[in-house]
Amino acid sequence: MTSNNPAVFLLMVNGQIEAADFPEYDDLYCKYCFVYGHDWAPTSGLEEGISQITSKGRGSQSLVWNFPLDITFKSTNPFGWPQIVVSVYGPDTFGNDVVRGYGAIHIPFTPGKHTKTIPMFVPESTSRLQKFTSWLMGRCPEFTDPKVVAQGEGREVTRVRSQGFVTLQFNIVTKDMKKLGYETTSEHSAATGLTRTSQNM
Amino acid sequence: DLPTAEEAYNFFTFNFDPEPQQQPRRKKRHSRRREAEEEGEGESGEEDEEKEEEEGEEEGELEGEDDEDLFIIDQSAQDFLEVKRAEYIGYSRRLQRERETLFVPSMRPVPASSKLPENVRPRYLEEEGLYVGERPPVCLTNQNILENRILKQAEGRKWFGDDGCIIALPDPINESSSRPPLFHLEDELDPALQAVYRKALKTKHVNLYITGMGDPQADYQLDVDASGLIFSHHPLFSREHVLAARLAQLYDQHLTRQHKNLTRLLTDKVTQKCANKTKLPALSQVTQQRIAEYKQEVRHTRQLRDVEQEKDRALLKSIIRVWKELKALRDFQRFTNTPFKLFIRREKVDREQDEQEFENDIIAEVSELEAEAEEDYQRKMSEYRRQHEEWKSWKRKQKKQKKKRQQEEEEEDEESEEELGEEPEKPEPPEKPDMGDLEEQVREKAARIHRKPGEPVLIPELTVSGPVTPNEQCPRAEFARREDVAKRALFIKVLYNDKEVSRTDSRTLNMDFRVHFGQIFNLKIVNWPESIKLQVFESVGSSSSLLAEVCVPVPESSILTGSAPFEEMEFSSNQRVTFNHEGVGSGVPFSFEADGTNTQTLLTSGKLSWKLSCCVSWAVGEDDVPLAPPSSQPGGGMYSGLRQMDAIACIGASGLNDMKKLGKWAAESRLDPNDPSNASIMQLLSVVSGGDVAVPEYFRLEQLQEEFNFLTDEELHRCRRFRLLRLRSQEVPEFRHFKCVPSMEREISEKVFQDYEKRLKEGEIIDTKEHIDAHRALVAKYLQRVRESVINRFLIAKHHFILSDVVSEDEVPSIGLLGWNLFKLAEPKRPLKPRRKERKKVTAQNLSDGDIKLLVNIIRGYDIPIRRPYASKPPVSAKSGRSFAEPFTAPVSSHTPQQGSEWPFGQPLIRPFVEVSFQRSVLQTSTADGPNPCWNEEIVLPFSAPNGDYSSTSLQSVRDEVFINIFDEVLYDVVEDERERGNTIHTRIERHWLGSIKIPFSTIYLQSRIDGTFKVSTPPVLLGYSKERSLGSEGGYDAVRSRSEGTFLSLFITIEPQLVPGDTIREKFDSQEGERLLIASEVFEKEASGRFPDRPCLTTVIDINGKAVFVTRFIRPLTPPQELLDAFPNGPQETAELVARYVSLVPFLPDSVSFAGVCDLWSTCDQFLTLLAGDEEEHAVLLCNYFLSMGKGAWLIIGVAIPEVSDKPLSQSHINKTEGGKSQISVGEIMETHQWKSFEMDVKTLYFCMEPISGFPLHLPFSEIRPIIEAVHSTGVHKVEAPNVEFALAVYVHPYPGNVLSVWVYIASLVSAR
């Protein structure tokens, strides 16, 4: 695999879904999946996962999952860069499992450690009556596919309400990106400063 | 009437005499007047008039008073003063008074009517479309006040315009000043005011500012980098320092000489030229001349080389000499001040070769000199000869004259003597050059300037690594000197245009007399740089003295900070400094020798080294723009513009304008291209001749556009990768699911596009080879095109989302549903007859091959045809296929012969089993007994999606079908020997096809489960089987059976895990129907679905153009083909049946397969008959239309079915059942089955001795060959493995009007009876 003319580049993502901040809800769990373009293929690791249910600690407001992510993609084209889609679920007052938030974010481009916070949102009921019945029946409106939140198409027909945050941590390693001509780190970071005594007049 | 100055003066200086008569009167008048006024206030009316009257009265009174005054001459002051109470006027009273006197304009707006003349309506010019300027903004209250005030005045209305507003100019300020002009033009102007013309002068200071060049924002910066200072002499130098400095200097010289390596260069030149000379053929005049030139050149270069060589040698010698002196001095003074150390490296040379070279050189030179000398000699000789000739002739003449004289002594001829003049000297013959001497000379010279052959090459190396004696070990004088040195500090002042702008920090002088500053001064300048000076100051303690001043040239504007080289400037001062310690001082003689001889005088001097950038470079801005001012040369504006593209400026030779001239000069002067000092010029010339530096003469609008195009358009189109990506994003079917487009262009082969291009190219060409006739091909092509266009439409429609596509939300439950839910709570937890429960659906994601399985549960069959008894050799029948191999079946089979003989009572009627084949995997049930078997077996078949793509669109387009075949398992006893029958079983199993059911996978996928009893499509005739009703009645199932004749199979088919079917039926197509109709149909649909939620209700359907059409538009009476009507002229029932049969013979093409992911498409009857392919609805519509035209009452019933399982109405649910459609088959079959009879007869006559025969006719509507072959294949006739089996096949095609064909395939397999 150490050829000088690689055909693909690799993107290794590991990290974790660290914690969530949902002030109103408790006992939540989350699911994640990846959405990526045609030119991407996962080579190893889990593409989807479902976490344990966590409750808030005494006095703390955040829900900690520390749910690990570990996946490696290969690709030939940065178009369709993978996004992680996180959806959070939890019981409502009657104990029905309802969705508490959807969110998506691109995997960071640059190698290194990144901590990202995703704002979450849920689709709104279409009417008051719907809202009431959905509350009563424990069937909140959901996206037909959580991957909807990773794409822009068809979003204009929905109404959503923002709800909480999820914090993720990524460690990114890339391979052969530069060999294929994709530059992800900026040039300026390498610029050196000259020390000189300067005197303006 | 002001008083004049004189009057005023008089007034103030006048000594007023009391005027007693006047004063009281005045007082009186005053008081009286006040009274009168008070009175007047009472009457509010005509005040003015009264006042006037009063005035008049007063006049009168005054006259009267004059008389009184006469009596009051001596009255006291009290009489003159009147003390009165302060009078208070009440507020309201005062207001009243004021109101009478003062006019306060009201702030209220003035009614428009009062501003305009009577009965005139305000006219607004603006509304009439005229332009009215914007009025200057005035506060509304102010305007009201003004208006009120104006209205009070006489003719106040003239101030108002037609619109009732005050006339106002848009802009109250006059455009031009209205100052009256001076009309004195005709008059003579005052000479003092006469204008005088002066030529415009530029002030001196204007040019000083760079910003004067027209770029006020310009930001120019000059960087001065003062890097350091090295003294080549300093007053505090000790003697050793002096020597060391000299040594260093010499060494530097040596290094630079070595770097240039002139000697080597010249030597090479000499040898090359010699070679050239010898090469030239000495023939023509030109070459002769050239050779002479060469000789000249060679001689010249050799001289140069000799000089250089001599210099080199002298330098080397002097270096060594100075080093020796230095060593001597160090020995003498017994300490060292300088770390200099000279090493002399000897480089061994090959003695022989060296000698050889040396000799060659000398020989060459000698030969050259000899040649030269020879030439010289020859020339001299020729000269001599000529002279000698002259002399000889003279001599001869003289002799003749003498003779003559002797002869004509007497003739007194004296002129001749005069003529001949003096006697010319006898020329000396030139010396023959001494060749030996010449060689001696050359050798002597060589010895002087050249190292001896074989002598090692000496390379001096100066290092500064030597130890310096520490201070403590030095003598006092030296110690004092060192102390003094330590006290000295140096700094440099930078002067710009003779103004000090900055100075460096002061640095102490080091022992080695080098000072490092390393400071960069950034000068932001506004004035043109005229001079940049650096002043070197030396400070001792607090006092400082100027050592030297150095002028630095202003840099070219092309010299920038990053690229400027360091440059060294030399300076010296003529100060006289003496010391009483070891320091040698400056400007004073001193001697190295102890005896004071050999005195020398040195002046303080040094090298100030700086980067040229020091004073000289222009800084580079943050955005890499040089902060240099534009060139100040005349016409510089143009020039600096050109410089941007001036290649010459780039290489640093700015200011060189005329390249051609330079090139010419270089060519004329025969510049040596090998000379390193010429290198830059040669490079420059090559640039000039090679690169075109001419400024383009044309103008380009977007001249930078090309720079940003990183590819031309053609290249972009040719790029395969880009094309692939583009086609994929356009969702072209070939590339829609293309994964992992290779990252490199070269990895994409042209093959990728072959299919696509072929399709594009062959869009119109119809390939008739694959189809039986051209019509079918046409239809297939047409269908393909329709399919494509519909899919394109659908793809576009798929990108329009509605809420339910994105968000899944529960409907608001109705009361009935709530009630049902409540009722469900009361349900028994474990019902006796459990129902199949809905399973959780799995979205088609993350699935791979083998994850999906097809479950086929075969429950039971009804009315399977039974075997017809045969007279001879009855087949052996085993209990079951499975148990056959088991040992305990042996006794059972042992009594089969008896069974056979007892036929038909003991022989099982039929032993059917079911075989399910799907995607090349075939599984079968166990064998059951009897015509109404019960299997209740579950068969699990694996499913794999095409290309491993488990997306819903891909799953929908799976065209695979599930074939469910019923076979009869027949066992033949093949035991040859009757004796073995007791202990050996040898049977052959044969399977006879009885019928089949086809279920497309797409149906299962879309329905998610199929549950019911299906009619098995059995051939009308099965050889060897009879369709008689089975013997025993089976009670409850009669009801099912009696519905329709034929064989039935109860099935349950589903997919495990359950897949969510893709959103298929969502009609988002345009419509050409009227808006009202659409709305009404929508209302109807809603209403109907409210009443019957389980039933589908269609109002609009999609036609083949992808438009929504109202459904009844398809129903019109349509006359059936005349042939059909003529067939039974007096049997309307038969005619109806024939028509129904005709319709059923049009091939079926399920929509869900051809238009994957798209809803049903309805084609009109015309289209249907043209295409000769269609769905159930097309058949139903056609039949309905025919019946309507035949005068029957016909309705079209739309229901839900297991879609597209088969054309016939199913037992469970009836699709498209039209009136009379029930008996579709019978008539035609009767007509055609007699063909079968004849076939059977033929077969029988041929093989009458053979038995058993198993065979059947297959009846199919004709569409293509392939489905017929498949249908035959699926019967498994060929699977008979008897050794002497024979097959019979016949095909009969019955034509119907309109290209509808009915195909019969007759197949029989016969086992020879030998």
PDB file of N, CA and C in Angstrom, chain B residues 117-161:
ATOM      1  N   PRO B 117     -57.737  82.082  -3.966  1.00  0.00           N
ATOM      2  CA  PRO B 117     -58.875  82.955  -4.290  1.00  0.00           C
ATOM      3  C   PRO B 117     -60.188  82.202  -4.114  1.00  0.00           C
ATOM      4  N   GLU B 118     -61.270  82.973  -4.018  1.00  0.00           N
ATOM      5  CA  GLU B 118     -62.580  82.382  -3.786  1.00  0.00           C
ATOM      6  C   GLU B 118     -62.915  81.391  -4.881  1.00  0.00           C
ATOM      7  N   ASN B 119     -63.547  80.299  -4.467  1.00  0.00           N
ATOM      8  CA  ASN B 119     -64.096  79.296  -5.390  1.00  0.00           C
ATOM      9  C   ASN B 119     -63.045  78.693  -6.322  1.00  0.00           C
ATOM     10  N   VAL B 120     -61.872  78.636  -5.833  1.00  0.00           N
ATOM     11  CA  VAL B 120     -60.833  77.983  -6.643  1.00  0.00           C
ATOM     12  C   VAL B 120     -60.361  76.756  -5.887  1.00  0.00           C
ATOM     13  N   ARG B 121     -60.394  75.678  -6.588  1.00  0.00           N
ATOM     14  CA  ARG B 121     -59.916  74.453  -5.952  1.00  0.00           C
ATOM     15  C   ARG B 121     -58.411  74.350  -6.108  1.00  0.00           C
ATOM     16  N   PRO B 122     -57.782  73.851  -5.085  1.00  0.00           N
ATOM     17  CA  PRO B 122     -56.325  73.730  -5.229  1.00  0.00           C
ATOM     18  C   PRO B 122     -55.966  72.800  -6.377  1.00  0.00           C
ATOM     19  N   ARG B 123     -54.944  73.148  -7.055  1.00  0.00           N
ATOM     20  CA  ARG B 123     -54.528  72.391  -8.242  1.00  0.00           C
ATOM     21  C   ARG B 123     -53.122  71.864  -7.963  1.00  0.00           C
ATOM     22  N   TYR B 124     -53.018  70.553  -8.063  1.00  0.00           N
ATOM     23  CA  TYR B 124     -51.715  69.966  -7.741  1.00  0.00           C
ATOM     24  C   TYR B 124     -51.009  69.576  -9.022  1.00  0.00           C
ATOM     25  N   LEU B 125     -49.949  70.272  -9.266  1.00  0.00           N
ATOM     26  CA  LEU B 125     -49.212  70.039 -10.520  1.00  0.00           C
ATOM     27  C   LEU B 125     -48.630  68.624 -10.562  1.00  0.00           C
ATOM     28  N   GLU B 126     -48.295  68.171  -9.383  1.00  0.00           N
ATOM     29  CA  GLU B 126     -47.657  66.856  -9.306  1.00  0.00           C
ATOM     30  C   GLU B 126     -48.602  65.776  -9.803  1.00  0.00           C
ATOM     31  N   GLU B 127     -49.876  65.935  -9.428  1.00  0.00           N
ATOM     32  CA  GLU B 127     -50.849  64.929  -9.843  1.00  0.00           C
ATOM     33  C   GLU B 127     -51.109  64.987 -11.326  1.00  0.00           C
ATOM     34  N   GLU B 128     -50.861  66.150 -11.888  1.00  0.00           N
ATOM     35  CA  GLU B 128     -51.079  66.257 -13.329  1.00  0.00           C
ATOM     36  C   GLU B 128     -49.893  65.727 -14.113  1.00  0.00           C
ATOM     37  N   GLY B 129     -48.938  65.256 -13.390  1.00  0.00           N
ATOM     38  CA  GLY B 129     -47.822  64.600 -14.081  1.00  0.00           C
ATOM     39  C   GLY B 129     -46.675  65.524 -14.360  1.00  0.00           C
ATOM     40  N   LEU B 130     -46.736  66.726 -13.840  1.00  0.00           N
ATOM     41  CA  LEU B 130     -45.615  67.627 -14.071  1.00  0.00           C
ATOM     42  C   LEU B 130     -44.578  67.421 -12.983  1.00  0.00           C
ATOM     43  N   TYR B 131     -43.412  67.749 -13.357  1.00  0.00           N
ATOM     44  CA  TYR B 131     -42.353  67.579 -12.371  1.00  0.00           C
ATOM     45  C   TYR B 131     -42.355  68.745 -11.412  1.00  0.00           C
ATOM     46  N   VAL B 132     -42.397  68.408 -10.187  1.00  0.00           N
ATOM     47  CA  VAL B 132     -42.325  69.447  -9.162  1.00  0.00           C
ATOM     48  C   VAL B 132     -41.094  69.129  -8.330  1.00  0.00           C
ATOM     49  N   GLY B 133     -40.266  70.083  -8.236  1.00  0.00           N
ATOM     50  CA  GLY B 133     -39.029  69.843  -7.493  1.00  0.00           C
ATOM     51  C   GLY B 133     -39.306  69.608  -6.021  1.00  0.00           C
ATOM     52  N   GLU B 134     -38.340  69.062  -5.408  1.00  0.00           N
ATOM     53  CA  GLU B 134     -38.522  68.800  -3.981  1.00  0.00           C
ATOM     54  C   GLU B 134     -38.342  70.087  -3.206  1.00  0.00           C
ATOM     55  N   ARG B 135     -39.286  70.371  -2.357  1.00  0.00           N
ATOM     56  CA  ARG B 135     -39.220  71.621  -1.604  1.00  0.00           C
ATOM     57  C   ARG B 135     -38.186  71.479  -0.505  1.00  0.00           C
ATOM     58  N   PRO B 136     -37.545  72.573  -0.197  1.00  0.00           N
ATOM     59  CA  PRO B 136     -36.572  72.484   0.895  1.00  0.00           C
ATOM     60  C   PRO B 136     -37.314  72.154   2.188  1.00  0.00           C
ATOM     61  N   PRO B 137     -36.732  71.351   2.989  1.00  0.00           N
ATOM     62  CA  PRO B 137     -37.439  70.949   4.208  1.00  0.00           C
ATOM     63  C   PRO B 137     -37.582  72.120   5.177  1.00  0.00           C
ATOM     64  N   VAL B 138     -38.787  72.359   5.578  1.00  0.00           N
ATOM     65  CA  VAL B 138     -39.076  73.421   6.554  1.00  0.00           C
ATOM     66  C   VAL B 138     -39.949  72.812   7.633  1.00  0.00           C
ATOM     67  N   CYS B 139     -39.663  73.183   8.843  1.00  0.00           N
ATOM     68  CA  CYS B 139     -40.456  72.674   9.944  1.00  0.00           C
ATOM     69  C   CYS B 139     -41.905  73.124   9.772  1.00  0.00           C
ATOM     70  N   LEU B 140     -42.810  72.220  10.030  1.00  0.00           N
ATOM     71  CA  LEU B 140     -44.210  72.483   9.710  1.00  0.00           C
ATOM     72  C   LEU B 140     -44.744  73.682  10.494  1.00  0.00           C
ATOM     73  N   THR B 141     -44.335  73.787  11.749  1.00  0.00           N
ATOM     74  CA  THR B 141     -44.840  74.907  12.562  1.00  0.00           C
ATOM     75  C   THR B 141     -44.332  76.218  12.006  1.00  0.00           C
ATOM     76  N   ASN B 142     -43.077  76.206  11.578  1.00  0.00           N
ATOM     77  CA  ASN B 142     -42.521  77.420  11.013  1.00  0.00           C
ATOM     78  C   ASN B 142     -43.283  77.825   9.772  1.00  0.00           C
ATOM     79  N   GLN B 143     -43.605  76.813   9.004  1.00  0.00           N
ATOM     80  CA  GLN B 143     -44.312  77.108   7.766  1.00  0.00           C
ATOM     81  C   GLN B 143     -45.688  77.680   8.077  1.00  0.00           C
ATOM     82  N   ASN B 144     -46.339  77.100   9.051  1.00  0.00           N
ATOM     83  CA  ASN B 144     -47.662  77.594   9.425  1.00  0.00           C
ATOM     84  C   ASN B 144     -47.574  79.029   9.900  1.00  0.00           C
ATOM     85  N   ILE B 145     -46.580  79.299  10.695  1.00  0.00           N
ATOM     86  CA  ILE B 145     -46.420  80.666  11.201  1.00  0.00           C
ATOM     87  C   ILE B 145     -46.237  81.627  10.048  1.00  0.00           C
ATOM     88  N   LEU B 146     -45.382  81.209   9.120  1.00  0.00           N
ATOM     89  CA  LEU B 146     -45.094  82.072   7.976  1.00  0.00           C
ATOM     90  C   LEU B 146     -46.367  82.330   7.177  1.00  0.00           C
ATOM     91  N   GLU B 147     -47.099  81.266   6.960  1.00  0.00           N
ATOM     92  CA  GLU B 147     -48.309  81.406   6.150  1.00  0.00           C
ATOM     93  C   GLU B 147     -49.306  82.350   6.829  1.00  0.00           C
ATOM     94  N   ASN B 148     -49.451  82.148   8.102  1.00  0.00           N
ATOM     95  CA  ASN B 148     -50.364  83.021   8.840  1.00  0.00           C
ATOM     96  C   ASN B 148     -49.940  84.464   8.747  1.00  0.00           C
ATOM     97  N   ARG B 149     -48.654  84.656   8.839  1.00  0.00           N
ATOM     98  CA  ARG B 149     -48.129  86.025   8.815  1.00  0.00           C
ATOM     99  C   ARG B 149     -48.356  86.649   7.453  1.00  0.00           C
ATOM    100  N   ILE B 150     -48.071  85.860   6.430  1.00  0.00           N
ATOM    101  CA  ILE B 150     -48.213  86.400   5.080  1.00  0.00           C
ATOM    102  C   ILE B 150     -49.670  86.750   4.799  1.00  0.00           C
ATOM    103  N   LEU B 151     -50.549  85.897   5.280  1.00  0.00           N
ATOM    104  CA  LEU B 151     -51.961  86.124   5.004  1.00  0.00           C
ATOM    105  C   LEU B 151     -52.455  87.423   5.615  1.00  0.00           C
ATOM    106  N   LYS B 152     -51.858  87.830   6.707  1.00  0.00           N
ATOM    107  CA  LYS B 152     -52.250  89.080   7.362  1.00  0.00           C
ATOM    108  C   LYS B 152     -51.909  90.268   6.497  1.00  0.00           C
ATOM    109  N   GLN B 153     -50.864  90.114   5.703  1.00  0.00           N
ATOM    110  CA  GLN B 153     -50.402  91.238   4.918  1.00  0.00           C
ATOM    111  C   GLN B 153     -51.318  91.451   3.731  1.00  0.00           C
ATOM    112  N   ALA B 154     -51.193  92.607   3.207  1.00  0.00           N
ATOM    113  CA  ALA B 154     -51.967  92.893   2.009  1.00  0.00           C
ATOM    114  C   ALA B 154     -51.397  92.084   0.859  1.00  0.00           C
ATOM    115  N   GLU B 155     -52.222  91.627   0.033  1.00  0.00           N
ATOM    116  CA  GLU B 155     -51.876  90.809  -1.119  1.00  0.00           C
ATOM    117  C   GLU B 155     -51.089  89.567  -0.707  1.00  0.00           C
ATOM    118  N   GLY B 156     -51.462  89.119   0.418  1.00  0.00           N
ATOM    119  CA  GLY B 156     -50.748  87.941   0.948  1.00  0.00           C
ATOM    120  C   GLY B 156     -50.895  86.726   0.063  1.00  0.00           C
ATOM    121  N   ARG B 157     -51.969  86.706  -0.703  1.00  0.00           N
ATOM    122  CA  ARG B 157     -52.240  85.486  -1.468  1.00  0.00           C
ATOM    123  C   ARG B 157     -51.302  85.291  -2.633  1.00  0.00           C
ATOM    124  N   LYS B 158     -50.662  86.360  -2.983  1.00  0.00           N
ATOM    125  CA  LYS B 158     -49.794  86.189  -4.138  1.00  0.00           C
ATOM    126  C   LYS B 158     -48.590  85.322  -3.815  1.00  0.00           C
ATOM    127  N   TRP B 159     -48.385  85.097  -2.541  1.00  0.00           N
ATOM    128  CA  TRP B 159     -47.264  84.232  -2.162  1.00  0.00           C
ATOM    129  C   TRP B 159     -47.612  82.750  -2.270  1.00  0.00           C
ATOM    130  N   PHE B 160     -48.858  82.508  -2.515  1.00  0.00           N
ATOM    131  CA  PHE B 160     -49.259  81.098  -2.553  1.00  0.00           C
ATOM    132  C   PHE B 160     -49.445  80.633  -3.974  1.00  0.00           C
ATOM    133  N   GLY B 161     -49.046  79.419  -4.199  1.00  0.00           N
ATOM    134  CA  GLY B 161     -49.190  78.853  -5.533  1.00  0.00           C
ATOM    135  C   GLY B 161     -50.576  78.288  -5.737  1.00  0.00           C
TER     136      GLY B 161
END
